[in-house]
Short mmCIF file of C-alpha atoms in Angstrom, two decimals:
data_model
loop_
_atom_site.label_atom_id
_atom_site.label_comp_id
_atom_site.label_asym_id
_atom_site.label_seq_id
_atom_site.Cartn_x
_atom_site.Cartn_y
_atom_site.Cartn_z
CA MET A 20 -27.36 -22.59 -9.46
CA ASN A 21 -29.79 -19.69 -8.97
CA SER A 22 -29.52 -16.29 -10.70
CA THR A 23 -27.75 -14.73 -7.71
CA ASP A 24 -25.12 -17.47 -7.70
CA LYS A 25 -24.61 -17.08 -11.46
CA LYS A 26 -24.05 -13.37 -11.11
CA ARG A 27 -21.63 -13.85 -8.21
CA ALA A 28 -19.67 -16.49 -10.11
CA PHE A 29 -18.76 -13.92 -12.75
CA ASP A 30 -18.16 -10.96 -10.43
CA LEU A 31 -14.40 -10.50 -10.52
CA PHE A 32 -14.48 -7.49 -8.20
CA ASN A 33 -16.84 -8.86 -5.50
CA PRO A 34 -16.43 -12.64 -5.68
CA SER A 35 -18.50 -13.32 -2.53
CA ASP A 36 -21.12 -11.68 -0.34
CA ALA A 37 -18.40 -11.06 2.23
CA HIS A 38 -16.34 -9.14 -0.33
CA SER A 39 -19.36 -7.10 -1.40
CA SER A 40 -20.22 -6.26 2.21
CA LEU A 41 -16.61 -5.30 2.91
CA ARG A 42 -16.55 -2.96 -0.08
CA GLU A 43 -19.77 -1.29 0.98
CA SER A 44 -18.66 -0.70 4.57
CA VAL A 45 -15.16 0.56 3.65
CA SER A 46 -16.50 2.80 0.88
CA SER A 47 -19.09 4.33 3.20
CA PHE A 48 -16.57 4.91 5.99
CA ALA A 49 -13.97 6.37 3.62
CA GLU A 50 -16.38 8.83 2.01
CA ARG A 51 -17.84 9.86 5.36
CA GLU A 52 -14.68 10.06 7.46
CA MET A 53 -11.65 10.33 5.15
CA ASP A 54 -12.65 12.73 2.40
CA GLU A 55 -13.07 15.88 4.52
CA GLN A 56 -9.83 15.48 6.47
CA ALA A 57 -7.59 14.56 3.51
CA LYS A 58 -6.86 18.10 2.33
CA GLU A 59 -5.99 19.38 5.81
CA HIS A 60 -3.55 16.57 6.59
CA ASP A 61 -1.96 16.82 3.14
CA GLU A 62 -1.32 20.54 3.63
CA LYS A 63 -0.01 20.10 7.18
CA GLU A 64 1.93 16.92 6.35
CA SER A 65 0.34 15.39 9.43
CA PHE A 66 -0.85 11.89 10.25
CA ASN A 67 -4.42 11.41 11.48
CA GLU A 68 -3.62 8.87 14.17
CA ARG A 69 -7.04 9.13 15.79
CA LEU A 70 -8.75 8.17 12.55
CA PHE A 71 -6.21 5.42 11.94
CA LYS A 72 -7.05 3.79 15.27
CA ARG A 73 -10.71 3.74 14.26
CA LEU A 74 -9.85 1.48 11.33
CA GLY A 75 -9.28 -1.17 13.97
CA SER A 76 -11.72 -0.27 16.75
CA GLU A 77 -14.68 0.77 14.56
CA LEU A 78 -14.25 -0.47 11.00
CA GLY A 79 -12.32 -3.60 11.98
CA ILE A 80 -10.13 -3.96 8.89
CA PHE A 81 -6.82 -4.83 10.53
CA GLY A 82 -5.78 -8.46 10.22
CA ILE A 83 -7.87 -8.92 7.08
CA THR A 84 -5.66 -11.79 5.79
CA VAL A 85 -4.98 -13.33 9.23
CA PRO A 86 -6.98 -16.53 9.93
CA GLU A 87 -9.98 -16.17 12.23
CA GLU A 88 -8.51 -18.56 14.78
CA ASP A 89 -5.66 -16.09 15.28
CA GLY A 90 -7.91 -13.07 15.67
CA GLY A 91 -8.15 -11.92 12.05
CA HIS A 92 -10.82 -12.07 9.35
CA GLY A 93 -9.50 -14.99 7.32
CA MET A 94 -10.01 -13.21 4.00
CA ASP A 95 -7.84 -13.09 0.90
CA ALA A 96 -5.79 -10.77 -1.27
CA VAL A 97 -8.94 -9.63 -3.10
CA ALA A 98 -10.31 -8.31 0.20
CA SER A 99 -7.10 -6.39 0.76
CA VAL A 100 -7.31 -4.97 -2.77
CA ILE A 101 -10.91 -3.86 -2.15
CA ILE A 102 -9.91 -1.96 0.99
CA HIS A 103 -6.98 -0.21 -0.68
CA GLU A 104 -9.02 0.72 -3.73
CA GLU A 105 -11.94 2.17 -1.79
CA MET A 106 -9.84 4.13 0.71
CA SER A 107 -7.49 5.53 -1.94
CA ARG A 108 -10.40 7.23 -3.67
CA PHE A 109 -10.37 9.76 -0.85
CA ASP A 110 -6.94 9.76 0.82
CA PRO A 111 -4.14 7.71 -0.78
CA GLY A 112 -1.59 9.00 1.76
CA PHE A 113 -3.59 7.79 4.74
CA THR A 114 -4.18 4.52 2.88
CA LEU A 115 -0.42 4.12 2.39
CA SER A 116 -0.03 4.11 6.18
CA TYR A 117 -2.72 1.45 6.32
CA LEU A 118 -0.78 -0.59 3.75
CA ALA A 119 2.43 -0.29 5.77
CA HIS A 120 0.64 -1.48 8.89
CA GLU A 121 -1.63 -4.14 7.40
CA VAL A 122 0.45 -5.56 4.53
CA LEU A 123 4.07 -4.74 5.34
CA PHE A 124 3.71 -5.59 9.02
CA VAL A 125 0.60 -7.63 9.91
CA ASN A 126 0.47 -9.96 6.88
CA ASN A 127 4.25 -10.19 6.62
CA PHE A 128 4.71 -10.82 10.33
CA TYR A 129 1.96 -13.43 10.49
CA GLN A 130 3.40 -15.47 7.64
CA SER A 131 6.90 -15.37 9.16
CA ALA A 132 6.23 -15.63 12.90
CA ASN A 133 5.93 -18.60 15.21
CA SER A 134 3.00 -19.18 17.57
CA ALA A 135 4.67 -17.46 20.53
CA GLN A 136 5.48 -14.36 18.47
CA ARG A 137 1.95 -14.23 17.12
CA ALA A 138 0.52 -14.48 20.62
CA LYS A 139 2.70 -11.60 21.79
CA TYR A 140 2.06 -9.10 19.00
CA LEU A 141 -0.98 -9.90 16.84
CA ALA A 142 -3.74 -8.74 19.19
CA ARG A 143 -2.13 -5.33 19.62
CA VAL A 144 -1.76 -4.62 15.91
CA ILE A 145 -5.13 -6.07 14.90
CA SER A 146 -6.92 -3.93 17.48
CA GLY A 147 -4.99 -0.84 16.40
CA GLU A 148 -3.45 -0.35 19.83
CA TRP A 149 -0.04 -0.55 18.15
CA ILE A 150 0.89 0.71 14.68
CA GLY A 151 3.28 -1.38 12.61
CA GLY A 152 5.65 -0.92 9.70
CA MET A 153 8.60 -2.51 7.94
CA GLY A 154 12.27 -1.57 7.68
CA MET A 155 13.92 -2.64 4.45
CA THR A 156 15.09 0.31 2.30
CA GLU A 157 18.41 1.98 3.18
CA PRO A 158 20.13 5.22 2.07
CA GLY A 159 22.41 3.26 -0.26
CA ALA A 160 20.19 0.25 -0.94
CA GLY A 161 16.72 0.75 -2.38
CA THR A 162 15.84 -1.62 -5.20
CA ASP A 163 19.13 -3.43 -4.52
CA VAL A 164 17.92 -4.88 -1.21
CA LEU A 165 20.85 -7.29 -1.01
CA GLY A 166 23.12 -4.23 -0.87
CA MET A 167 21.83 -3.36 2.59
CA THR A 168 24.37 -2.83 5.35
CA THR A 169 22.24 -2.96 8.50
CA HIS A 170 24.00 -5.62 10.53
CA ALA A 171 22.92 -7.96 13.33
CA GLU A 172 25.40 -9.78 15.54
CA LYS A 173 24.45 -12.62 17.86
CA LYS A 174 25.62 -12.05 21.44
CA GLY A 175 24.36 -14.62 23.89
CA ASP A 176 20.59 -14.49 24.22
CA ARG A 177 20.19 -11.44 22.00
CA TYR A 178 21.21 -9.78 18.76
CA VAL A 179 22.88 -6.38 18.56
CA ILE A 180 21.82 -4.39 15.50
CA ASN A 181 23.42 -1.34 13.89
CA GLY A 182 22.35 0.52 10.78
CA VAL A 183 19.95 3.00 9.20
CA LYS A 184 16.72 2.46 7.29
CA GLN A 185 15.35 5.11 4.92
CA TYR A 186 11.87 6.10 3.67
CA ILE A 187 10.06 4.08 6.32
CA THR A 188 6.31 4.57 6.27
CA ASN A 189 4.89 4.94 9.82
CA GLY A 190 8.46 5.31 11.09
CA SER A 191 7.62 8.11 13.54
CA VAL A 192 4.27 6.70 14.73
CA GLY A 193 4.89 2.94 14.82
CA GLN A 194 5.56 0.82 17.88
CA VAL A 195 6.55 -2.39 16.11
CA PHE A 196 8.37 -3.22 12.86
CA VAL A 197 9.56 -6.13 10.77
CA LEU A 198 13.24 -5.36 10.27
CA TYR A 199 15.52 -6.83 7.59
CA THR A 200 19.24 -7.14 8.35
CA LYS A 201 22.35 -9.08 7.42
CA LEU A 202 24.41 -11.31 9.69
CA ASP A 203 27.26 -11.25 7.18
CA LYS A 204 27.63 -7.92 5.38
CA HIS A 205 29.03 -9.62 2.29
CA ALA A 206 26.53 -12.46 2.01
CA LYS A 207 23.52 -12.43 -0.31
CA LYS A 208 21.25 -13.51 2.50
CA MET A 209 19.00 -11.62 4.91
CA THR A 210 17.68 -12.20 8.40
CA SER A 211 14.54 -10.58 9.80
CA PHE A 212 13.38 -9.64 13.28
CA VAL A 213 10.34 -8.15 14.93
CA ILE A 214 11.46 -5.09 16.88
CA GLU A 215 9.82 -2.51 19.13
CA SER A 216 10.37 1.24 19.08
CA SER A 217 10.87 1.11 22.86
CA TYR A 218 14.12 -0.85 22.51
CA LYS A 219 17.24 0.92 23.69
CA GLY A 220 19.29 2.03 20.69
CA PHE A 221 16.21 2.59 18.50
CA SER A 222 15.60 6.15 17.31
CA VAL A 223 13.68 7.96 14.60
CA GLY A 224 15.76 10.00 12.16
CA LYS A 225 14.72 12.82 9.88
CA LYS A 226 11.19 13.14 8.59
CA GLU A 227 11.02 13.38 4.81
CA GLU A 228 9.33 16.36 3.14
CA LYS A 229 7.51 14.82 0.20
CA MET A 230 5.82 15.78 -3.03
CA GLY A 231 2.83 13.52 -2.33
CA MET A 232 1.50 11.01 0.20
CA ARG A 233 2.00 13.83 2.70
CA SER A 234 -0.56 12.55 5.21
CA SER A 235 1.58 9.44 5.71
CA PRO A 236 4.74 9.94 7.83
CA THR A 237 8.01 8.84 6.21
CA THR A 238 11.21 8.83 8.26
CA GLN A 239 14.57 7.24 8.83
CA LEU A 240 15.00 4.59 11.51
CA VAL A 241 18.37 4.51 13.25
CA PHE A 242 19.79 1.56 15.21
CA GLU A 243 22.79 2.13 17.47
CA ASP A 244 23.73 -1.06 19.30
CA MET A 245 20.05 -1.88 19.56
CA GLU A 246 19.57 -5.07 21.54
CA VAL A 247 16.86 -7.44 20.31
CA PRO A 248 15.90 -10.63 22.23
CA ALA A 249 16.84 -13.80 20.34
CA GLU A 250 13.21 -14.95 20.44
CA ASN A 251 12.36 -12.01 18.14
CA LEU A 252 14.16 -13.66 15.23
CA LEU A 253 11.57 -14.30 12.50
CA GLY A 254 12.09 -17.73 10.99
CA ASP A 255 15.66 -18.90 10.56
CA GLU A 256 18.89 -16.96 10.35
CA ASN A 257 19.67 -16.04 6.72
CA GLY A 258 16.19 -17.19 5.70
CA ALA A 259 14.33 -13.92 5.20
CA ILE A 260 14.47 -13.61 1.41
CA THR A 261 11.73 -16.19 0.82
CA HIS A 262 9.09 -14.54 2.99
CA MET A 263 10.21 -11.06 1.87
CA MET A 264 9.58 -11.99 -1.78
CA ARG A 265 6.27 -13.64 -0.92
CA ASN A 266 5.04 -10.52 0.86
CA LEU A 267 6.24 -8.27 -1.96
CA GLU A 268 3.61 -9.80 -4.23
CA ILE A 269 0.63 -8.78 -2.10
CA GLU A 270 2.33 -5.43 -1.48
CA ARG A 271 2.54 -4.84 -5.22
CA VAL A 272 -1.09 -5.69 -5.91
CA THR A 273 -2.27 -3.46 -3.06
CA LEU A 274 -0.13 -0.60 -4.34
CA ALA A 275 -1.74 -1.26 -7.72
CA ALA A 276 -5.13 -1.15 -5.99
CA GLN A 277 -4.27 2.28 -4.63
CA SER A 278 -3.66 3.37 -8.22
CA ILE A 279 -7.08 1.99 -9.18
CA GLY A 280 -8.75 4.01 -6.42
CA ILE A 281 -6.97 7.20 -7.46
CA ALA A 282 -8.00 6.76 -11.10
CA ARG A 283 -11.59 5.98 -10.20
CA ARG A 284 -11.95 9.17 -8.17
CA CYS A 285 -10.38 11.23 -10.95
CA ILE A 286 -12.81 9.79 -13.51
CA ASP A 287 -15.75 10.53 -11.21
CA ILE A 288 -14.59 14.13 -10.90
CA MET A 289 -14.04 14.49 -14.65
CA CYS A 290 -17.51 13.17 -15.44
CA ASP A 291 -19.22 15.30 -12.81
CA TYR A 292 -17.40 18.41 -14.01
CA THR A 293 -17.85 17.93 -17.76
CA ILE A 294 -21.45 16.69 -17.67
CA ARG A 295 -23.06 18.51 -14.75
CA HIS A 296 -21.11 21.69 -14.14
CA ARG A 297 -19.06 23.01 -17.05
CA GLU A 298 -20.25 24.37 -20.35
CA ALA A 299 -18.40 26.17 -23.15
CA PHE A 300 -19.87 27.82 -26.22
CA GLY A 301 -23.31 26.65 -25.13
CA LYS A 302 -22.37 22.97 -24.91
CA LYS A 303 -21.58 20.55 -22.09
CA LEU A 304 -17.81 20.19 -21.92
CA LEU A 305 -18.04 16.45 -22.60
CA GLU A 306 -19.51 17.18 -26.05
CA PHE A 307 -16.12 18.39 -27.28
CA GLY A 308 -13.98 15.76 -28.98
CA GLN A 309 -10.71 16.63 -27.26
CA ILE A 310 -12.37 16.28 -23.85
CA GLN A 311 -14.08 13.06 -24.93
CA ARG A 312 -10.69 11.57 -25.77
CA LEU A 313 -9.22 12.37 -22.36
CA VAL A 314 -12.25 11.08 -20.44
CA ALA A 315 -12.84 8.00 -22.61
CA GLU A 316 -9.22 6.86 -22.66
CA SER A 317 -9.01 7.41 -18.91
CA TYR A 318 -12.03 5.19 -18.30
CA ALA A 319 -10.85 2.48 -20.69
CA ASP A 320 -7.34 2.43 -19.20
CA TYR A 321 -8.76 2.30 -15.68
CA SER A 322 -11.13 -0.56 -16.53
CA ALA A 323 -8.39 -2.65 -18.11
CA ALA A 324 -5.95 -2.11 -15.24
CA ARG A 325 -8.62 -2.84 -12.64
CA ALA A 326 -9.46 -6.16 -14.27
CA LEU A 327 -5.79 -7.17 -14.28
CA VAL A 328 -5.27 -6.23 -10.63
CA TYR A 329 -8.28 -8.24 -9.46
CA GLN A 330 -7.42 -11.19 -11.68
CA VAL A 331 -3.93 -11.37 -10.17
CA ALA A 332 -5.22 -10.87 -6.62
CA SER A 333 -7.81 -13.64 -7.03
CA ALA A 334 -5.06 -16.21 -7.61
CA LEU A 335 -2.68 -14.93 -4.94
CA SER A 336 -2.17 -16.71 -1.61
CA PRO A 337 0.73 -17.57 0.73
CA ASP A 338 0.91 -20.95 -1.01
CA SER A 339 0.41 -19.66 -4.55
CA ARG A 340 3.10 -17.31 -5.83
CA ASN A 341 2.70 -15.09 -8.90
CA SER A 342 5.69 -12.82 -9.31
CA LEU A 343 4.93 -12.21 -13.00
CA GLY A 344 1.32 -11.23 -12.36
CA ALA A 345 2.07 -9.00 -9.38
CA ALA A 346 4.79 -7.10 -11.23
CA SER A 347 2.57 -6.72 -14.30
CA ALA A 348 -0.38 -5.44 -12.26
CA LYS A 349 1.75 -2.88 -10.47
CA LEU A 350 3.46 -1.69 -13.64
CA ILE A 351 0.23 -1.22 -15.59
CA ALA A 352 -1.90 0.23 -12.79
CA THR A 353 0.63 2.76 -11.53
CA GLN A 354 1.37 4.07 -15.02
CA MET A 355 -2.36 4.28 -15.65
CA ALA A 356 -3.04 6.29 -12.47
CA GLU A 357 -0.44 8.89 -13.40
CA ARG A 358 -1.98 9.30 -16.87
CA VAL A 359 -5.55 9.46 -15.63
CA SER A 360 -4.85 11.93 -12.83
CA ARG A 361 -2.90 14.11 -15.26
CA ASN A 362 -5.81 13.92 -17.70
CA ALA A 363 -8.14 15.04 -14.93
CA ILE A 364 -6.02 18.12 -14.30
CA GLN A 365 -6.12 18.94 -18.01
CA VAL A 366 -9.88 18.44 -18.27
CA LEU A 367 -10.54 20.71 -15.29
CA GLY A 368 -8.05 23.30 -16.53
CA GLY A 369 -7.30 25.98 -13.95
CA TYR A 370 -9.58 24.31 -11.42
CA GLY A 371 -7.59 21.10 -11.78
CA TYR A 372 -4.31 22.85 -11.17
CA CYS A 373 -5.62 24.58 -8.03
CA ARG A 374 -6.54 22.87 -4.79
CA GLU A 375 -10.26 23.53 -5.02
CA TYR A 376 -10.51 20.07 -6.56
CA PRO A 377 -8.48 17.10 -5.24
CA VAL A 378 -7.10 15.98 -8.60
CA GLU A 379 -3.78 17.80 -8.16
CA ARG A 380 -3.29 16.01 -4.81
CA LEU A 381 -4.28 12.69 -6.31
CA HIS A 382 -1.77 13.22 -9.12
CA ARG A 383 1.01 13.99 -6.63
CA ASP A 384 0.08 10.93 -4.61
CA SER A 385 -0.01 8.67 -7.68
CA ILE A 386 3.66 9.20 -8.49
CA LEU A 387 4.94 7.47 -5.35
CA LEU A 388 3.19 4.26 -6.38
CA SER A 389 5.56 3.75 -9.32
CA ILE A 390 8.49 3.95 -6.87
CA GLY A 391 7.43 2.12 -3.69
CA GLY A 392 7.33 -1.66 -3.49
CA GLY A 393 9.97 -1.88 -6.20
CA THR A 394 10.31 0.76 -8.91
CA ASN A 395 8.54 0.33 -12.22
CA GLU A 396 11.96 -0.16 -13.78
CA ALA A 397 12.42 -3.12 -11.42
CA MET A 398 8.98 -4.42 -12.45
CA GLN A 399 10.07 -4.35 -16.10
CA LYS A 400 13.22 -6.26 -15.21
CA ASN A 401 11.28 -8.81 -13.14
CA ILE A 402 8.72 -9.37 -15.89
CA ALA A 403 11.46 -9.92 -18.47
CA SER A 404 13.29 -12.30 -16.12
CA ASP A 405 10.15 -14.34 -15.41
CA LEU A 406 9.32 -14.56 -19.11
CA LYS A 407 12.86 -15.71 -19.84
CA LYS A 408 12.49 -18.53 -17.30
CA ILE A 409 9.15 -19.58 -18.77
CA TRP A 410 10.41 -19.63 -22.34
CA SER A 411 13.64 -21.40 -21.41
CA GLU A 412 11.87 -24.39 -19.90
#
């Protein structure tokens, strides 16, 4: 083994040349194309659809976990984590729309679909021609997904679906969604479909006005006797829980990766401000002990959380589940990002509180990450449940 191979063998964050190249290209694109537009789209609560399309046509990062023979890149969860980390340094809201398309639709759909369904939809979403999303959360059923009431009824060669989904990322801009429903409202089983926004009976409800992640559209989806062809059933009737739970794990580590990206940018800003730009009483700001504590603890917390996220991602695959690891990574990373971004505001003082620097936006964006993909309270419950199973064996 040569020196390069030895170094690569111990590189948790770039385990191969392909991962390193991916990080470099995404980081360069994000800094060049995403940073400048982030403030404008946050203030306007608008989605940069033109830039989003370029993620497919120019950067080519859709279908990152789809095998090459099916038109994707054949990479792993670490690659997905790299993309989410690097993009979230500059625009977490825009990155959330990428996550909804790439993880909640593309990866989820691919793992659940048959060959005919893949042939019909994959090329369009991997190219960026169509934007995807997922419909799971409902007005009265968030963390309690089995409490959903959206109902599908089989009628001949189609299913008729009625219900409402809430807080759907890409709801107003997407053309295709993975939709979770029940066939029996009282059963603890779910059935999923791939649906198109062009279907009769499909409509977009109210757009949410949000604290953060404002450059990512969040809406209701409403289904009123929406007819879905029977061939759009994903997997078997009443069989959706397994692939939903499997996809939740990569969703949670990519949400954690967004937290890592937010924290990293905040630390960069703190260091630049306290070392290069700000002095007080004739000293660099970083020479003061109270500032040192905020910056040092932020960096240490970030480094620890980042290592956990990549360690969990490195062992994650469709055939290798890790509920305990995914929940732990999300819990730790999202809490860390809120602390670090709040520290950054404190370190920058008045500048941090104003919009001259992006740390106030990054802090607002960070808060959603402890809610989406299962609340942090749900992560605590899941971790305790998994530990109970392990220690009861």
